[in-house]
């Protein structure tokens, strides 16, 4: 027994000493389209992981100690709190559509603004309660906080509102420049900087006296701001020309100007040491790192589209209480451990062979079987999978010039109002775009693209398996009514209009381009208003495409000016060749404590590049099934996250239970991985040590790193050899 214990300890010590656990700083970004938080390792220059961000996280903030993340869920009207240390998640009802969030330096108060309602809500994080909700101004699009106050930049009022951080009451309102769209505060409470989008200036405010003490000219359309307390600087991102202006935080002078390295810089974050500035862009999927000493670009990462804000620095990925974390062996540590274990196993096998006159031992057979299983599990298996069905080409219909002869008004419903549309040669994203004016209570207009290549023939090119719709949109001006409009992709076949999913656009600011995409659409996603759908099969007639815009509501007569740019419809056609995407869960087995939600990570692999989708089936105890549709746009290879319900899953018996999660109905150029479905192993919080150990072993068995099985294999071999007939222990007991 002493020898067994010694071997176990040796294996454990060697494994622990050779395991690489180091991780760099983690920069957190929000993806409201994918409903997730992205954690980026800025030391390694790669994405470290993802976590659910709730429903439409438009903005997030990280506490000063890096252990707490809060996110504004714009789609659910809640504030999400994620404790990174223990993995607990909590949602606090706020109401409305929260668009921005900030934390005080102590991490005790969260401030949440709603641009649509003009409100500012103060939340006490210790008690998870709302302290107050006040009207801050019109379109409070940006938010900041220091040790004493919160500040909202009110885009339509040209003002900055000062809110008492303890009581949530309004202290003062300060007039700043035209259309303030960004704000940042010195954490000590001594200064506040406001980016004035239409004035091309930054207002410097003294919060103690509630006065503007300086107005500094900067680049065109300033929006993003970051304060560097280490070097005493303020960085200003200019939205339209892709530059960053560096200001002296003390004397307000301009230190220099640098290129942002992308299109439309929307968010800036300074590293804790002040040596790096991270720049997120709206119109290009680039996260650029700027060396602050030279103002040169140090690196550029390509991120999945959809990220809109940088929250700050986290100390670790969110801990998941229900998942046993197993370290991964890498590099030389893996090689040394494998050599040690193989040498020990080989020695033991030779000894057993000599004792049995060279005949194969049961231990040897078991070892070879285990070794074969390890090798097999280290490769993505395709055994038993049917050959992928060849899919057709990717067809793209797009327009970014909007020449007058390439578009027509297919249908308009204006009532007593009116509408007009035309081409603007400049001001788009970039250059030319299509501009529209709506006046009236309820105006709905369908615009159809009739330019070259705008008609698709299923009979010639093949059936449409799926399609995606991308566009950039902007709200330029509003006189009365709400700052919003509805839009949708429109399919026109046999002179009949079929409308796709409706999208409500509520911009965070006037005069700012924002991209949007609808992915994985099929014929069933379109409707003629009477239940009919278009015919995407090869028997269907020719199809043209366009978009619908609807504005106004009964009782209001707004005058709305808005625009569209980079209109793009991407189709995956049937027939022909083309690459194939494989969709599957990253982990085959995942543990979860009963009562906690689980984040299911789905990855896309293979050669396919088109828009794809898949449906996730989560069975519940009452016999119903939760379905979640997951979509990837053209060229999108980012992992997607689906969060299970926290209750209602299959029942637990004997302290444990298993829930099968399935991927079905892959669309586009995709297939479901033949062996990579998911099993949730559920454990009751009161489960005994045997259940917990069993769960650990199963999780270890399903680990993406098969070499973690080697210590268990060596131990099992040793124990079996000790007890096999003719073994050392058996012989010594009979002598």
Short mmCIF file of C-alpha atoms in Angstrom, two decimals, residues 459-707:
data_model
loop_
_atom_site.label_atom_id
_atom_site.label_comp_id
_atom_site.label_asym_id
_atom_site.label_seq_id
_atom_site.Cartn_x
_atom_site.Cartn_y
_atom_site.Cartn_z
CA UNK A 459 -33.53 27.33 -61.72
CA UNK A 460 -30.10 28.30 -63.06
CA UNK A 461 -27.86 28.58 -59.97
CA UNK A 462 -29.68 26.17 -57.66
CA UNK A 463 -32.01 26.33 -54.69
CA UNK A 464 -31.32 28.85 -51.93
CA UNK A 465 -30.33 26.89 -48.84
CA UNK A 466 -29.84 29.95 -46.64
CA UNK A 467 -29.03 33.62 -46.90
CA UNK A 468 -27.73 36.47 -44.76
CA UNK A 469 -28.38 40.19 -44.87
CA UNK A 470 -25.83 42.82 -43.83
CA UNK A 471 -26.20 46.58 -43.89
CA UNK A 472 -24.93 49.73 -42.21
CA UNK A 473 -27.60 52.12 -40.96
CA UNK A 474 -27.69 55.62 -39.53
CA UNK A 475 -30.20 58.06 -38.04
CA UNK A 476 -29.32 61.56 -39.19
CA UNK A 477 -32.05 63.77 -37.74
CA UNK A 478 -35.41 63.70 -36.01
CA UNK A 479 -38.11 66.27 -35.45
CA UNK A 480 -40.72 64.79 -33.11
CA UNK A 481 -41.50 61.17 -32.27
CA UNK A 482 -39.06 58.46 -31.26
CA UNK A 483 -35.47 58.04 -32.41
CA UNK A 484 -36.04 54.63 -33.99
CA UNK A 485 -37.26 52.75 -37.05
CA UNK A 486 -38.04 49.19 -38.10
CA UNK A 487 -36.24 47.50 -40.97
CA UNK A 488 -36.17 44.11 -42.65
CA UNK A 489 -34.77 42.28 -45.65
CA UNK A 490 -37.37 41.89 -48.40
CA UNK A 491 -37.54 39.08 -50.98
CA UNK A 492 -39.61 39.82 -54.10
CA UNK A 493 -40.83 36.90 -56.24
CA UNK A 494 -43.55 36.98 -58.92
CA UNK A 495 -44.08 40.64 -57.99
CA UNK A 496 -45.04 39.56 -54.45
CA UNK A 497 -43.24 41.00 -51.44
CA UNK A 498 -42.06 38.65 -48.66
CA UNK A 499 -40.76 40.39 -45.53
CA UNK A 500 -38.04 38.89 -43.34
CA UNK A 501 -37.52 39.27 -39.58
CA UNK A 502 -38.20 42.80 -38.32
CA UNK A 503 -35.37 44.63 -36.58
CA UNK A 504 -35.87 47.70 -34.37
CA UNK A 505 -33.04 50.19 -34.75
CA UNK A 506 -32.58 52.51 -31.78
CA UNK A 507 -29.21 54.18 -32.37
CA UNK A 508 -26.92 55.06 -29.50
CA UNK A 509 -26.24 58.43 -31.15
CA UNK A 510 -27.32 60.53 -34.12
CA UNK A 511 -24.98 60.68 -37.07
CA UNK A 512 -23.19 57.42 -36.24
CA UNK A 513 -23.09 54.45 -38.60
CA UNK A 514 -23.89 51.08 -37.02
CA UNK A 515 -23.67 47.71 -38.75
CA UNK A 516 -26.21 44.90 -38.46
CA UNK A 517 -26.61 41.37 -39.84
CA UNK A 518 -29.32 38.72 -40.08
CA UNK A 519 -27.78 35.29 -40.66
CA UNK A 520 -28.97 31.79 -41.50
CA UNK A 521 -32.30 32.89 -43.00
CA UNK A 522 -34.41 30.36 -44.91
CA UNK A 523 -37.68 30.60 -46.83
CA UNK A 524 -39.63 30.01 -43.61
CA UNK A 525 -38.24 33.27 -42.19
CA UNK A 526 -40.13 35.33 -44.81
CA UNK A 527 -43.87 36.07 -44.95
CA UNK A 528 -46.20 37.75 -47.44
CA UNK A 529 -48.53 38.87 -44.65
CA UNK A 530 -50.99 36.04 -45.26
CA UNK A 531 -48.83 33.08 -44.22
CA UNK A 532 -47.23 32.53 -47.62
CA UNK A 533 -43.48 32.02 -48.06
CA UNK A 534 -41.21 32.38 -51.10
CA UNK A 535 -40.13 29.38 -53.16
CA UNK A 536 -36.38 28.97 -52.73
CA UNK A 537 -36.26 25.58 -54.51
CA UNK A 538 -34.93 25.03 -58.01
CA UNK A 539 -38.53 25.15 -59.25
CA UNK A 540 -39.00 28.70 -57.98
CA UNK A 541 -39.07 31.76 -60.21
CA UNK A 542 -36.50 34.55 -60.25
CA UNK A 543 -35.96 36.51 -57.02
CA UNK A 544 -34.88 40.09 -56.36
CA UNK A 545 -33.99 41.68 -53.05
CA UNK A 546 -34.44 44.91 -51.17
CA UNK A 547 -35.19 46.30 -47.75
CA UNK A 548 -38.11 47.80 -45.84
CA UNK A 549 -38.03 50.82 -43.52
CA UNK A 550 -40.97 51.71 -41.25
CA UNK A 551 -41.14 54.75 -38.97
CA UNK A 552 -43.61 56.71 -36.88
CA UNK A 553 -46.50 55.62 -34.71
CA UNK A 554 -50.16 56.66 -34.36
CA UNK A 555 -50.49 60.05 -32.75
CA UNK A 556 -47.04 61.32 -33.78
CA UNK A 557 -45.91 63.05 -36.97
CA UNK A 558 -42.13 62.87 -36.92
CA UNK A 559 -39.81 63.99 -39.69
CA UNK A 560 -37.10 61.34 -39.81
CA UNK A 561 -33.93 61.38 -41.92
CA UNK A 562 -31.98 58.14 -42.09
CA UNK A 563 -29.62 56.25 -44.37
CA UNK A 564 -28.30 52.87 -45.51
CA UNK A 565 -24.89 51.83 -46.81
CA UNK A 566 -23.09 48.60 -47.72
CA UNK A 567 -26.25 46.69 -48.61
CA UNK A 568 -25.26 43.02 -48.91
CA UNK A 569 -27.21 39.78 -49.40
CA UNK A 570 -25.17 36.55 -49.29
CA UNK A 571 -26.77 33.32 -50.50
CA UNK A 572 -25.69 29.70 -50.13
CA UNK A 573 -26.93 27.93 -53.24
CA UNK A 574 -27.70 24.24 -53.72
CA UNK A 575 -25.77 21.93 -56.03
CA UNK A 576 -22.14 22.13 -57.11
CA UNK A 577 -19.04 21.94 -54.97
CA UNK A 578 -17.79 24.10 -52.15
CA UNK A 579 -16.33 23.70 -48.71
CA UNK A 580 -18.23 22.23 -45.81
CA UNK A 581 -18.45 23.45 -42.21
CA UNK A 582 -18.62 21.05 -39.27
CA UNK A 583 -20.52 22.23 -36.19
CA UNK A 584 -20.05 20.56 -32.81
CA UNK A 585 -19.70 21.14 -29.10
CA UNK A 586 -16.19 21.88 -27.83
CA UNK A 587 -16.65 19.45 -24.92
CA UNK A 588 -18.51 16.15 -25.14
CA UNK A 589 -19.20 15.98 -21.39
CA UNK A 590 -19.73 18.90 -19.05
CA UNK A 591 -20.54 18.93 -15.35
CA UNK A 592 -23.13 21.20 -13.82
CA UNK A 593 -24.49 21.57 -10.32
CA UNK A 594 -28.27 21.24 -10.27
CA UNK A 595 -29.83 24.71 -10.21
CA UNK A 596 -27.01 26.44 -12.09
CA UNK A 597 -27.05 27.34 -15.80
CA UNK A 598 -24.30 26.00 -18.05
CA UNK A 599 -22.60 27.73 -20.99
CA UNK A 600 -22.47 25.37 -23.98
CA UNK A 601 -19.69 26.32 -26.41
CA UNK A 602 -20.23 25.39 -30.07
CA UNK A 603 -17.37 25.56 -32.55
CA UNK A 604 -17.24 25.72 -36.33
CA UNK A 605 -14.53 23.89 -38.24
CA UNK A 606 -13.94 22.73 -41.81
CA UNK A 607 -13.43 24.60 -45.07
CA UNK A 608 -16.83 26.24 -45.39
CA UNK A 609 -16.93 30.05 -45.32
CA UNK A 610 -20.61 30.83 -45.97
CA UNK A 611 -23.41 31.69 -43.58
CA UNK A 612 -24.40 28.65 -41.51
CA UNK A 613 -26.67 27.84 -38.62
CA UNK A 614 -27.71 25.03 -36.32
CA UNK A 615 -30.43 24.39 -33.75
CA UNK A 616 -29.61 23.36 -30.16
CA UNK A 617 -32.14 21.06 -28.45
CA UNK A 618 -32.22 21.12 -24.61
CA UNK A 619 -34.74 18.65 -23.09
CA UNK A 620 -36.63 19.62 -19.95
CA UNK A 621 -38.08 17.53 -17.18
CA UNK A 622 -41.70 18.23 -18.20
CA UNK A 623 -41.13 16.71 -21.62
CA UNK A 624 -40.77 19.97 -23.51
CA UNK A 625 -37.62 20.98 -25.39
CA UNK A 626 -35.89 24.36 -25.42
CA UNK A 627 -34.65 25.25 -28.90
CA UNK A 628 -31.92 27.81 -29.52
CA UNK A 629 -30.86 28.82 -33.02
CA UNK A 630 -27.15 29.59 -33.45
CA UNK A 631 -25.87 31.39 -36.56
CA UNK A 632 -22.54 32.27 -38.14
CA UNK A 633 -22.18 34.92 -40.84
CA UNK A 634 -19.95 34.59 -43.92
CA UNK A 635 -16.36 34.11 -42.80
CA UNK A 636 -17.33 33.97 -39.12
CA UNK A 637 -15.46 31.20 -37.29
CA UNK A 638 -15.90 32.39 -33.70
CA UNK A 639 -17.18 29.98 -31.06
CA UNK A 640 -20.82 30.54 -30.05
CA UNK A 641 -22.26 30.17 -26.56
CA UNK A 642 -25.74 28.94 -25.57
CA UNK A 643 -26.76 29.07 -21.91
CA UNK A 644 -29.02 26.35 -20.52
CA UNK A 645 -31.93 27.11 -18.19
CA UNK A 646 -30.99 27.08 -14.51
CA UNK A 647 -33.92 24.82 -13.65
CA UNK A 648 -36.30 22.35 -15.23
CA UNK A 649 -33.71 19.95 -16.67
CA UNK A 650 -33.98 16.19 -16.31
CA UNK A 651 -34.38 14.91 -12.72
CA UNK A 652 -31.48 13.74 -10.58
CA UNK A 653 -31.49 10.27 -9.07
CA UNK A 654 -28.85 9.06 -6.64
CA UNK A 655 -27.14 12.43 -6.59
CA UNK A 656 -26.45 12.46 -10.34
CA UNK A 657 -28.24 12.71 -13.67
CA UNK A 658 -27.42 13.03 -17.36
CA UNK A 659 -29.00 15.40 -19.89
CA UNK A 660 -28.35 14.82 -23.63
CA UNK A 661 -27.99 18.05 -25.63
CA UNK A 662 -28.31 17.73 -29.42
CA UNK A 663 -27.38 19.79 -32.47
CA UNK A 664 -29.85 19.40 -35.35
CA UNK A 665 -30.99 21.05 -38.58
CA UNK A 666 -27.70 22.48 -39.77
CA UNK A 667 -28.19 25.08 -42.51
CA UNK A 668 -25.96 26.55 -45.17
CA UNK A 669 -22.76 24.66 -45.97
CA UNK A 670 -22.75 22.96 -42.57
CA UNK A 671 -23.09 19.50 -41.08
CA UNK A 672 -23.39 18.50 -37.45
CA UNK A 673 -20.28 16.73 -36.14
CA UNK A 674 -21.09 12.99 -36.19
CA UNK A 675 -19.81 12.27 -32.66
CA UNK A 676 -19.58 15.61 -30.92
CA UNK A 677 -22.92 16.06 -29.20
CA UNK A 678 -23.14 17.03 -25.56
CA UNK A 679 -23.99 15.33 -22.30
CA UNK A 680 -24.56 17.40 -19.19
CA UNK A 681 -23.65 15.50 -16.03
CA UNK A 682 -25.81 16.98 -13.30
CA UNK A 683 -24.81 16.65 -9.67
CA UNK A 684 -26.95 17.56 -6.69
CA UNK A 685 -25.31 20.10 -4.34
CA UNK A 686 -25.78 17.47 -1.61
CA UNK A 687 -24.15 14.64 -3.58
CA UNK A 688 -21.68 12.49 -1.67
CA UNK A 689 -17.96 12.08 -2.35
CA UNK A 690 -18.45 8.98 -4.52
CA UNK A 691 -20.67 10.90 -6.96
CA UNK A 692 -18.25 13.80 -7.00
CA UNK A 693 -15.31 11.47 -7.72
CA UNK A 694 -17.24 9.73 -10.48
CA UNK A 695 -18.05 13.08 -12.06
CA UNK A 696 -14.39 14.09 -11.90
CA UNK A 697 -13.28 10.88 -13.63
CA UNK A 698 -15.86 11.28 -16.40
CA UNK A 699 -14.85 14.89 -16.96
CA UNK A 700 -11.23 13.82 -17.11
CA UNK A 701 -12.13 11.14 -19.63
CA UNK A 702 -13.87 13.67 -21.87
CA UNK A 703 -11.10 16.27 -21.64
CA UNK A 704 -9.87 17.72 -24.90
CA UNK A 705 -6.36 16.84 -23.68
CA UNK A 706 -6.19 13.00 -23.80
CA UNK A 707 -2.72 12.97 -22.20
#
